[in-house]
């Protein structure tokens, strides 16, 4: 029974609890046990089995009283450790926040608890969400549950939401929150054969989410089906007056409106995404994706996004610039680590604290950001990058005059072994080449699993929609899901 | 354009990150690699383009000018605010002496 329960997704758990097939407590106990059994994956920084059980008991009691249940009632989830959770350590996977226990709850996590979800624990990630392989966490690498055929090498679960992708793929959580600044939901989803959607910028409140690059950061769900993502995104999203960039719009009923019938829809294929060096199997999966969407009734049209190659360098100016400003708050005064050498003054304390508390990649990006914002370089780097960002966004507006949704690969390669790219920051950055343009333009974008490559590793397909049109993204994702029939799962070795 | 070790040291000081010699040595080529790569943005003609200020058009809202309108973000939360301070003293954040 336990194994059966941990194979269920969000919708199946919610509906099973509502109908009385099993109790929310049975579900929480099964997942708590699966989490405890999977410590070698290092997906969680802290586990919170009591939180999951308390939420489950509350749902079971509400059901016994005959009350209406929430849309996530009885579903225990993993919470990326970038969301502030009241009284539960929140670290952003950084030493500088070790031991920090927020005295408040992030809006997104509160929305999920209000919908009846419970928390299995806080999920590991790249430090401050900076990374594409989950190798920059102070709390150690997350290991993907997947193995390359014929190899025992530890594989990357992607990043930055690598704890989330590993937990969902390994069936130790039915779903998890992620955040996406430049691909951090979609790339790990693609690497682990699961779904993940980043909604339009502003759909999910950033209040209580540790800030990386505020003009890009968006929360979203990661789960094993498009339906589960729709349900969870509905629970997470919504207007929040505490976030100045929150969209004051009603949350659409994405789940109820899901339709895989794409007749009358046009799917754009951006020619600039066919880049030199892209894996042949990735290109083949893209062709397969086109065939699936055509089969669903869509018309395939060629579109052009001429500034695609400039999106990634623009991102690596804009995001570090914002990060250098956002991370100035870690000063050893108000929360987190303090390193006060003997006889040190205030300025020395700041510098020593940040030396000891921040990881290499975080320091690298803070220095990049400080440099591009410094006097004499601001216009050449930062202003130019923001102008290029305008052009990237305009490319999408023009492409969406000819299509409803864009289909592209999520990543240029499948997952790689841990350690493969750690010596070369640029090679690591290039993994997000297909994901970053939609982030710069604030558009909804999703990765859905397509197939396994010849190494037995999952490949994802990416769908990008118009602003506010998550529905078209989810619908096209559903059409792919139904035709791909992706049921592969990692063999348990942990 | 390339960045020197002295410039990296200056940026690190501006960013309030202490850096030893080894770390500076390592950062110089890494930052130069990234900077040389982002230089390609200079190829793009942006003479007729405004820099992006808001990715999704939104209006700037003002809250009502009422004290403690939102209890979560209003006042009277001193204990909560100090709860994670490395050195809370007498209801304040403690720091090393700033003025001699």
Coordinates of C-alpha atoms in Angstrom, one line a residue:
Chain A
X1 CA 0.0 0.0 0.0
X2 CA 2.8 2.4 1.0
X3 CA 4.5 2.0 -2.4
X4 CA 1.2 2.4 -4.2
X5 CA 0.6 5.7 -2.4
X6 CA 4.0 7.2 -3.2
X7 CA 3.4 6.5 -6.8
X8 CA 0.4 8.8 -6.8
X9 CA 0.4 12.4 -8.0
X10 CA -1.4 15.5 -6.7
X11 CA -4.8 14.9 -8.4
X12 CA -4.9 11.2 -7.5
X13 CA -4.0 11.9 -3.8
X14 CA -6.5 14.7 -3.5
X15 CA -9.3 12.8 -5.1
X16 CA -8.5 9.6 -3.2
X17 CA -8.5 11.5 0.1
X18 CA -11.8 13.3 -0.8
X19 CA -13.5 10.0 -1.7
X20 CA -12.2 8.1 1.3
X21 CA -10.1 5.6 -0.6
X22 CA -7.3 6.4 1.9
X23 CA -6.7 9.0 4.5
X24 CA -4.5 12.0 4.3
X25 CA -2.5 10.6 7.3
X26 CA -1.8 7.4 5.4
X27 CA -0.4 9.4 2.5
X28 CA 1.7 11.6 4.7
X29 CA 3.1 8.6 6.6
X30 CA 4.0 6.9 3.3
X31 CA 5.8 9.9 1.9
X32 CA 7.6 10.6 5.3
X33 CA 8.9 7.1 5.2
X34 CA 10.0 7.5 1.5
X35 CA 11.8 10.7 2.4
X36 CA 13.6 9.1 5.4
X37 CA 14.6 6.2 3.1
X38 CA 16.1 8.5 0.5
X39 CA 18.7 10.5 2.5
X40 CA 21.4 9.5 0.1
X41 CA 19.9 11.6 -2.6
X42 CA 20.4 14.7 -0.4
X43 CA 17.2 16.3 -1.7
X44 CA 16.2 17.8 1.6
X45 CA 18.1 20.2 3.8
X46 CA 15.6 19.6 6.7
X47 CA 12.7 17.3 6.8
X48 CA 9.4 18.2 8.6
X49 CA 7.4 15.0 9.0
X50 CA 5.4 16.6 11.8
X51 CA 4.3 19.4 9.5
X52 CA 3.1 16.9 6.9
X53 CA 1.2 14.8 9.6
X54 CA -0.4 17.8 11.2
X55 CA -1.7 19.1 7.8
X56 CA -3.0 15.6 7.0
X57 CA -4.8 15.2 10.3
X58 CA -6.4 18.6 9.8
X59 CA -7.7 17.5 6.4
X60 CA -8.9 14.1 7.7
X61 CA -10.7 15.9 10.5
X62 CA -12.3 18.4 8.1
X63 CA -13.5 15.6 5.9
X64 CA -15.0 13.7 9.0
X65 CA -16.9 16.9 9.8
X66 CA -18.2 17.0 6.2
X67 CA -16.5 20.2 5.3
X68 CA -15.4 21.2 1.8
X69 CA -11.8 20.3 1.2
X70 CA -9.1 22.5 -0.4
X71 CA -7.7 21.9 -3.9
X72 CA -4.5 20.4 -2.5
X73 CA -6.2 18.7 0.5
X74 CA -4.1 15.8 1.8
X75 CA -1.2 16.4 -0.6
X76 CA 2.2 16.5 1.1
X77 CA 4.7 18.5 -0.9
X78 CA 8.4 19.4 -0.8
X79 CA 9.1 23.1 -0.3
X80 CA 12.2 24.6 -2.0
X81 CA 14.4 26.1 0.7
X82 CA 14.1 29.5 -0.9
X83 CA 10.6 30.1 0.6
X84 CA 10.4 31.5 4.1
X85 CA 8.6 29.1 6.3
X86 CA 7.5 30.1 9.8
X87 CA 9.7 28.6 12.5
X88 CA 11.4 26.2 10.0
X89 CA 15.0 26.9 9.0
X90 CA 15.2 28.7 5.6
X91 CA 18.7 28.9 4.2
X92 CA 18.7 29.4 0.4
X93 CA 21.3 26.6 0.7
X94 CA 23.8 29.1 2.0
X95 CA 26.0 29.0 5.1
X96 CA 25.2 32.7 5.6
X97 CA 21.5 31.8 6.4
X98 CA 22.2 28.7 8.3
X99 CA 20.0 28.5 11.4
X100 CA 17.7 31.3 10.1
X101 CA 14.1 30.6 11.3
X102 CA 11.7 33.1 9.7
X103 CA 9.1 34.7 11.9
X104 CA 6.6 34.8 9.0
X105 CA 5.4 32.6 6.1
X106 CA 5.9 33.3 2.4
X107 CA 2.7 34.0 0.5
X108 CA 3.1 31.1 -1.8
X109 CA 3.7 28.5 0.9
X110 CA 0.8 30.0 2.9
X111 CA -1.5 29.7 -0.1
X112 CA -0.5 26.0 -0.4
X113 CA -1.2 25.3 3.3
X114 CA -4.5 27.1 2.9
X115 CA -5.4 24.8 0.1
X116 CA -4.8 21.8 2.3
X117 CA -1.2 20.8 1.4
X118 CA 1.4 19.7 4.0
X119 CA 5.2 20.0 4.0
X120 CA 7.6 17.1 3.9
X121 CA 10.6 19.3 4.3
X122 CA 12.8 22.0 2.8
X123 CA 14.4 21.1 -0.4
X124 CA 18.0 21.5 -1.3
X125 CA 19.0 23.9 -4.2
X126 CA 21.9 25.7 -5.7
X127 CA 23.1 28.4 -3.3
X128 CA 20.8 31.4 -3.6
X129 CA 19.3 29.6 -6.7
X130 CA 22.6 30.4 -8.6
X131 CA 23.5 27.3 -10.5
X132 CA 22.3 24.8 -13.1
X133 CA 23.5 21.5 -11.6
X134 CA 22.8 21.7 -7.9
X135 CA 26.5 21.7 -7.1
X136 CA 26.7 25.1 -5.4
X137 CA 24.7 24.3 -2.2
X138 CA 26.5 24.7 1.1
X139 CA 24.6 21.5 2.2
X140 CA 26.1 19.3 -0.5
X141 CA 25.2 18.2 -4.0
X142 CA 21.8 16.8 -4.8
X143 CA 22.0 13.4 -6.6
X144 CA 19.6 12.7 -9.4
X145 CA 17.8 9.4 -9.1
X146 CA 18.6 8.7 -12.7
X147 CA 21.7 6.9 -13.9
X148 CA 23.2 6.9 -17.4
X149 CA 22.9 3.5 -18.9
X150 CA 26.0 1.4 -18.1
X151 CA 27.4 3.9 -15.7
X152 CA 27.2 4.3 -12.0
X153 CA 28.3 8.0 -12.0
X154 CA 26.2 10.4 -9.9
X155 CA 24.2 12.5 -12.3
X156 CA 23.0 16.2 -11.9
X157 CA 19.3 16.7 -11.2
X158 CA 19.6 20.2 -12.8
X159 CA 19.4 23.4 -11.0
X160 CA 18.7 25.5 -9.2
X161 CA 15.5 23.5 -8.2
X162 CA 17.5 20.2 -8.0
X163 CA 16.1 19.0 -4.7
X164 CA 12.6 19.6 -6.1
X165 CA 13.3 17.7 -9.3
X166 CA 15.0 14.8 -7.5
X167 CA 12.3 14.5 -4.9
X168 CA 9.5 14.4 -7.5
X169 CA 11.3 12.1 -9.9
X170 CA 12.3 9.7 -7.1
X171 CA 8.7 9.5 -5.8
X172 CA 9.6 10.8 -2.4
X173 CA 7.2 13.8 -3.0
X174 CA 4.2 13.9 -5.3
X175 CA 5.0 17.6 -6.1
X176 CA 7.3 20.4 -5.1
X177 CA 7.7 24.1 -5.4
X178 CA 10.4 25.5 -7.6
X179 CA 11.5 29.0 -8.5
X180 CA 12.7 30.0 -12.0
X181 CA 15.0 33.0 -12.6
X182 CA 16.6 31.8 -15.8
X183 CA 15.4 28.2 -16.2
X184 CA 15.6 26.9 -12.6
X185 CA 12.2 25.1 -12.8
X186 CA 12.3 23.9 -16.5
X187 CA 15.9 22.7 -16.7
X188 CA 15.8 20.4 -13.6
X189 CA 12.3 19.2 -14.7
X190 CA 13.8 18.3 -18.1
X191 CA 16.8 16.5 -16.5
X192 CA 14.6 14.3 -14.4
X193 CA 11.6 13.5 -16.6
X194 CA 9.0 15.5 -14.8
X195 CA 6.9 18.6 -15.5
X196 CA 7.5 22.1 -14.3
X197 CA 5.9 25.4 -15.2
X198 CA 7.1 29.0 -14.6
X199 CA 4.0 31.3 -14.9
X200 CA 3.9 34.8 -16.2
X201 CA 6.0 37.1 -14.1
X202 CA 3.8 38.4 -11.3
X203 CA 1.4 35.5 -11.0
X204 CA 3.0 34.1 -7.9
X205 CA 3.9 36.5 -5.1
X206 CA 7.6 36.9 -4.4
X207 CA 6.9 37.9 -0.8
X208 CA 8.9 35.7 1.5
X209 CA 10.9 34.2 -1.3
X210 CA 14.6 34.8 -0.9
X211 CA 15.4 37.3 -3.6
X212 CA 18.0 36.5 -6.4
X213 CA 17.1 38.7 -9.4
X214 CA 13.8 40.4 -8.6
X215 CA 12.8 41.3 -12.1
X216 CA 13.1 37.6 -13.1
X217 CA 12.3 35.5 -10.1
X218 CA 9.0 33.5 -10.4
X219 CA 7.7 30.6 -8.4
X220 CA 6.0 27.6 -10.0
X221 CA 5.1 24.0 -9.4
X222 CA 7.1 20.8 -10.3
X223 CA 5.1 17.6 -10.5
X224 CA 4.8 14.5 -12.7
X225 CA 1.9 15.5 -14.8
X226 CA 0.5 18.6 -16.5
X227 CA -2.8 18.2 -14.6
X228 CA -0.9 18.2 -11.3
X229 CA 1.0 21.3 -12.3
X230 CA -2.2 23.1 -13.2
X231 CA -3.8 22.2 -9.9
X232 CA -0.8 23.3 -7.9
X233 CA -0.1 26.5 -9.8
X234 CA -3.7 27.5 -9.2
X235 CA -3.1 27.1 -5.5
X236 CA 0.2 29.0 -5.5
X237 CA -0.9 32.0 -7.7
X238 CA -2.9 35.0 -6.8
X239 CA -2.7 38.8 -6.2
X240 CA -0.7 39.8 -3.1
X241 CA -0.6 43.5 -2.1
X242 CA 2.7 42.8 -0.3
X243 CA 4.5 42.3 -3.6
X244 CA 4.7 45.5 -5.7
X245 CA 5.0 43.4 -8.9
X246 CA 2.2 41.0 -8.1
X247 CA -0.4 40.9 -10.9
X248 CA -3.8 42.1 -9.8
X249 CA -5.7 39.6 -11.8
X250 CA -8.0 36.7 -10.9
X251 CA -6.4 33.2 -11.1
X252 CA -7.9 31.4 -14.0
X253 CA -9.3 27.9 -13.6
X254 CA -6.5 26.2 -15.4
X255 CA -7.3 22.7 -14.3
X256 CA -10.9 22.8 -15.3
X257 CA -10.1 24.4 -18.7
X258 CA -7.4 21.9 -19.7
X259 CA -7.8 20.6 -23.2
X260 CA -5.5 18.6 -25.4
X261 CA -7.5 19.5 -28.5
X262 CA -5.3 21.9 -30.4
X263 CA -7.4 22.3 -33.5
X264 CA -7.2 25.9 -34.7
X265 CA -4.0 26.6 -32.7
X266 CA -0.7 27.5 -34.2
X267 CA 2.6 26.3 -32.7
X268 CA 5.7 28.4 -33.5
X269 CA 9.1 26.8 -34.1
X270 CA 11.8 29.4 -33.5
X271 CA 14.5 28.8 -36.1
X272 CA 17.3 30.5 -34.0
X273 CA 16.9 27.7 -31.4
X274 CA 18.6 25.3 -33.9
X275 CA 22.1 26.1 -32.6
X276 CA 25.4 24.6 -33.4
X277 CA 26.4 22.0 -30.9
X278 CA 22.9 21.0 -29.9
X279 CA 22.7 17.3 -29.3
X280 CA 21.3 15.4 -32.2
X281 CA 18.9 13.5 -30.0
X282 CA 17.6 16.8 -28.6
X283 CA 16.9 17.9 -32.2
X284 CA 15.1 14.6 -32.9
X285 CA 12.9 15.0 -29.8
X286 CA 12.0 18.5 -31.0
X287 CA 10.9 16.9 -34.4
X288 CA 8.9 14.3 -32.4
X289 CA 7.3 17.1 -30.4
X290 CA 6.2 18.9 -33.6
X291 CA 4.6 15.6 -34.9
X292 CA 2.7 15.1 -31.6
X293 CA 1.3 18.7 -31.6
X294 CA 0.4 18.3 -35.3
X295 CA -1.4 15.1 -34.3
X296 CA -3.3 17.1 -31.7
X297 CA -4.7 19.3 -34.4
X298 CA -2.2 22.2 -34.3
X299 CA -0.7 23.9 -37.3
X300 CA 3.1 24.2 -37.1
X301 CA 4.6 27.5 -38.3
X302 CA 8.1 28.8 -38.5
X303 CA 8.8 31.9 -36.4
X304 CA 11.9 34.0 -35.8
X305 CA 13.4 35.2 -32.5
X306 CA 16.4 37.1 -33.9
X307 CA 18.0 38.1 -30.6
X308 CA 18.0 34.7 -29.1
X309 CA 21.8 34.4 -29.0
X310 CA 22.1 37.6 -27.0
X311 CA 19.6 36.6 -24.4
X312 CA 22.0 34.6 -22.3
X313 CA 24.8 37.2 -22.1
X314 CA 22.1 39.9 -21.3
X315 CA 20.9 37.6 -18.5
X316 CA 24.4 37.3 -17.1
X317 CA 24.5 41.0 -16.7
X318 CA 21.0 41.7 -15.5
X319 CA 20.7 38.8 -13.0
X320 CA 24.1 39.4 -11.3
X321 CA 23.4 43.1 -11.2
X322 CA 20.2 42.5 -9.3
X323 CA 21.8 39.8 -7.2
X324 CA 24.6 42.1 -6.1
X325 CA 22.0 44.6 -4.8
X326 CA 19.7 42.0 -3.3
X327 CA 22.4 40.1 -1.5
X328 CA 23.8 43.3 0.1
X329 CA 21.4 42.5 3.0
X330 CA 23.5 39.7 4.3
X331 CA 25.7 41.7 6.5
X332 CA 25.9 39.8 9.8
X333 CA 23.7 42.3 11.6
X334 CA 20.0 41.3 11.3
X335 CA 20.0 37.6 10.7
X336 CA 22.2 34.7 9.7
X337 CA 25.9 34.3 10.1
X338 CA 28.2 36.8 11.8
X339 CA 32.0 36.6 11.6
X340 CA 33.6 39.2 13.9
X341 CA 37.3 38.8 13.9
X342 CA 39.1 40.1 17.1
X343 CA 39.2 43.8 17.2
X344 CA 37.3 44.2 13.9
X345 CA 35.2 47.2 13.1
X346 CA 31.8 47.2 11.4
X347 CA 33.1 47.2 7.8
X348 CA 35.6 44.4 8.6
X349 CA 32.7 42.4 10.1
X350 CA 30.7 42.8 6.9
X351 CA 33.6 41.7 4.7
X352 CA 34.5 38.7 7.0
X353 CA 30.9 37.6 7.3
X354 CA 30.4 37.6 3.6
X355 CA 33.7 35.9 2.9
X356 CA 32.8 33.1 5.3
X357 CA 29.1 32.8 4.5
X358 CA 28.8 33.1 0.7
X359 CA 29.8 30.3 -1.8
X360 CA 32.1 30.7 -4.8
X361 CA 29.4 31.0 -7.4
X362 CA 27.5 33.6 -5.3
X363 CA 30.7 35.7 -4.9
X364 CA 31.4 35.5 -8.6
X365 CA 28.0 36.8 -9.4
X366 CA 28.1 39.5 -6.8
X367 CA 31.4 40.7 -8.2
X368 CA 30.1 40.6 -11.8
X369 CA 27.0 42.5 -10.7
X370 CA 29.0 45.1 -8.7
X371 CA 31.3 45.6 -11.7
X372 CA 28.6 46.1 -14.3
X373 CA 26.8 48.6 -12.1
X374 CA 29.9 50.5 -11.1
X375 CA 30.6 54.1 -12.3
X376 CA 32.0 54.1 -15.9
X377 CA 30.7 50.7 -16.8
X378 CA 26.9 51.0 -16.1
X379 CA 25.9 52.2 -19.5
X380 CA 28.2 49.9 -21.5
X381 CA 27.0 46.8 -19.6
X382 CA 23.8 47.2 -17.6
X383 CA 21.9 49.7 -19.8
X384 CA 23.0 47.8 -22.9
X385 CA 21.8 44.5 -21.4
X386 CA 18.4 46.1 -20.5
X387 CA 18.0 47.4 -24.1
X388 CA 18.8 43.9 -25.4
X389 CA 16.2 42.6 -23.0
X390 CA 13.7 44.9 -24.6
X391 CA 14.6 43.4 -28.0
X392 CA 14.3 39.8 -26.7
X393 CA 10.9 40.7 -25.4
X394 CA 9.9 42.4 -28.6
X395 CA 11.0 39.3 -30.6
X396 CA 8.4 37.2 -28.7
X397 CA 5.7 39.8 -29.2
X398 CA 6.3 39.7 -32.9
X399 CA 6.4 35.9 -33.0
X400 CA 3.2 35.6 -31.1
X401 CA 1.5 37.6 -33.8
X402 CA 1.8 34.4 -35.9
X403 CA 1.4 31.7 -33.3
X404 CA -0.3 30.8 -30.0
X405 CA 2.5 28.9 -28.3
X406 CA 6.2 28.2 -29.0
X407 CA 7.7 24.7 -29.0
X408 CA 11.5 24.3 -28.3
X409 CA 13.8 22.0 -26.5
X410 CA 14.2 22.8 -22.8
X411 CA 18.0 22.2 -22.7
X412 CA 20.8 21.7 -25.2
X413 CA 21.8 18.3 -23.6
X414 CA 20.5 15.7 -21.2
X415 CA 21.7 15.6 -17.6
X416 CA 25.5 15.3 -17.1
X417 CA 27.6 13.7 -14.4
X418 CA 28.2 15.8 -11.3
X419 CA 31.6 17.5 -11.5
X420 CA 31.5 17.6 -15.4
X421 CA 31.1 21.4 -15.7
X422 CA 32.2 22.7 -12.3
X423 CA 35.5 24.0 -13.5
X424 CA 34.0 26.2 -16.3
X425 CA 31.3 28.7 -15.2
X426 CA 30.6 29.6 -18.9
X427 CA 29.9 26.0 -19.9
X428 CA 27.5 25.7 -17.0
X429 CA 25.7 28.9 -18.0
X430 CA 25.2 27.7 -21.5
X431 CA 22.9 24.9 -20.2
X432 CA 20.2 27.6 -19.8
X433 CA 20.5 28.9 -23.4
X434 CA 16.9 27.8 -24.4
X435 CA 15.3 28.7 -21.0
X436 CA 16.6 32.2 -20.4
X437 CA 14.8 34.1 -23.3
X438 CA 11.3 33.4 -21.8
X439 CA 12.6 34.5 -18.4
X440 CA 13.9 37.8 -19.8
X441 CA 10.5 38.4 -21.3
X442 CA 8.5 37.3 -18.2
X443 CA 6.5 34.8 -20.2
X444 CA 4.9 31.5 -19.0
X445 CA 7.0 28.5 -20.0
X446 CA 6.9 24.8 -19.2
X447 CA 8.9 21.7 -19.6
X448 CA 7.3 18.4 -20.2
X449 CA 9.1 15.0 -20.5
X450 CA 9.3 13.7 -24.1
X451 CA 11.3 10.6 -24.2
X452 CA 14.5 8.9 -23.0
X453 CA 17.7 9.3 -25.0
X454 CA 20.0 6.4 -26.0
X455 CA 21.7 6.7 -22.6
X456 CA 18.4 6.2 -20.9
X457 CA 18.2 9.8 -19.7
X458 CA 15.0 11.9 -19.9
X459 CA 14.7 14.8 -22.5
X460 CA 12.2 17.6 -22.0
X461 CA 10.3 19.8 -24.4
X462 CA 9.6 23.4 -23.7
X463 CA 6.4 25.4 -24.4
X464 CA 6.4 29.2 -24.1
X465 CA 3.2 31.2 -24.2
X466 CA 2.0 34.7 -24.4
X467 CA 1.9 36.8 -21.2
X468 CA -1.0 35.7 -19.0
X469 CA -1.7 32.7 -21.3
X470 CA -0.6 29.8 -19.1
X471 CA -3.6 27.9 -20.4
X472 CA -2.2 27.5 -23.9
X473 CA 1.1 26.3 -22.5
X474 CA -0.6 23.7 -20.3
X475 CA -2.9 22.6 -23.1
X476 CA 0.0 22.0 -25.5
X477 CA 1.9 20.3 -22.6
X478 CA -1.1 18.0 -22.1
X479 CA -1.2 17.2 -25.8
X480 CA 2.5 16.1 -25.7
X481 CA 2.0 14.2 -22.4
X482 CA -0.9 12.2 -23.9
X483 CA 1.1 11.3 -27.0
X484 CA 4.6 10.8 -25.4
X485 CA 3.2 8.4 -22.9
X486 CA 6.2 9.0 -20.8
X487 CA 6.1 6.5 -17.9
X488 CA 9.8 5.8 -17.4
X489 CA 11.0 6.2 -13.9
X490 CA 14.4 5.9 -12.3
X491 CA 15.1 2.4 -10.9
X492 CA 15.5 2.6 -7.1
X493 CA 19.2 2.4 -6.0
X494 CA 19.1 4.7 -3.0
Chain B
X1 CA 38.3 45.0 -22.2
X2 CA 39.9 43.0 -19.5
X3 CA 39.8 43.3 -15.8
X4 CA 43.0 43.4 -13.6
X5 CA 43.6 41.9 -10.3
X6 CA 43.6 45.4 -8.7
X7 CA 40.2 46.0 -10.2
X8 CA 38.8 42.7 -8.9
X9 CA 40.2 43.6 -5.4
X10 CA 38.5 47.0 -5.6
X11 CA 35.1 45.5 -6.6
X12 CA 35.4 42.9 -3.8
X13 CA 36.0 45.8 -1.4
X14 CA 33.0 47.6 -2.8
X15 CA 30.9 44.5 -2.4
X16 CA 32.2 44.0 1.1
X17 CA 33.6 40.6 0.5
X18 CA 37.0 39.9 2.0
X19 CA 39.2 38.0 -0.5
X20 CA 42.5 36.3 0.0
X21 CA 45.2 36.3 -2.6
X22 CA 44.4 32.8 -3.8
X23 CA 40.8 33.6 -4.3
X24 CA 41.6 36.9 -6.2
X25 CA 44.0 34.9 -8.5
X26 CA 41.2 32.5 -9.2
X27 CA 38.5 35.2 -9.8
X28 CA 40.5 37.3 -12.3
X29 CA 40.5 34.8 -15.2
X30 CA 36.9 33.6 -14.4
X31 CA 35.5 37.1 -14.4
X32 CA 37.5 37.9 -17.6
X33 CA 36.0 34.9 -19.3
X34 CA 32.5 36.0 -18.5
X35 CA 33.1 39.6 -19.4
X36 CA 34.7 38.7 -22.7
X37 CA 31.7 36.6 -23.5
X38 CA 29.1 39.3 -22.6
X39 CA 31.0 41.8 -24.7
X40 CA 29.1 40.4 -27.7
X41 CA 26.1 42.5 -26.6
X42 CA 28.0 45.4 -28.1
X43 CA 27.2 44.0 -31.6
X44 CA 23.5 44.7 -31.1
X45 CA 22.3 48.1 -32.5
X46 CA 20.2 49.5 -29.6
X47 CA 20.3 53.1 -30.7
X48 CA 16.5 53.2 -31.1
X49 CA 15.7 51.0 -28.1
X50 CA 14.6 52.0 -24.6
X51 CA 16.1 49.8 -21.7
X52 CA 13.5 47.6 -20.2
X53 CA 12.1 48.8 -16.9
X54 CA 9.2 46.4 -16.3
X55 CA 8.9 43.0 -17.8
X56 CA 5.1 42.8 -17.5
X57 CA 3.3 46.1 -17.6
X58 CA 1.9 46.9 -14.1
X59 CA 0.7 49.9 -12.2
X60 CA 2.5 51.0 -9.1
X61 CA 0.1 50.7 -6.3
X62 CA 0.0 52.9 -3.2
X63 CA -1.1 51.5 0.1
X64 CA -3.5 53.4 2.4
X65 CA -1.5 55.8 4.7
X66 CA -2.6 54.0 7.8
X67 CA -0.3 52.8 10.7
X68 CA -0.3 49.0 11.0
X69 CA -2.8 48.6 8.2
X70 CA -1.2 45.2 7.6
X71 CA -0.3 43.6 10.9
X72 CA 2.3 41.4 9.2
X73 CA 4.3 44.3 7.9
X74 CA 3.3 47.0 10.3
X75 CA 4.9 47.9 13.6
X76 CA 5.1 46.3 17.1
X77 CA 7.1 43.3 15.9
X78 CA 10.4 44.0 17.7
X79 CA 10.8 40.5 19.1
X80 CA 10.1 38.9 15.8
X81 CA 12.5 41.2 14.0
X82 CA 15.3 40.5 16.5
X83 CA 14.6 36.8 16.8
X84 CA 17.3 35.9 14.3
X85 CA 19.9 38.6 15.1
X86 CA 23.4 37.3 15.8
X87 CA 23.7 39.8 18.6
X88 CA 20.4 41.4 19.9
X89 CA 21.1 43.7 22.8
X90 CA 18.6 45.8 24.8
X91 CA 16.0 45.5 22.0
X92 CA 18.5 46.6 19.3
X93 CA 20.8 45.0 16.8
X94 CA 24.3 44.9 18.4
X95 CA 27.2 45.8 16.2
X96 CA 30.9 46.6 16.9
X97 CA 31.8 50.1 17.8
X98 CA 31.5 52.4 14.8
X99 CA 32.6 55.7 16.2
X100 CA 35.9 55.9 18.2

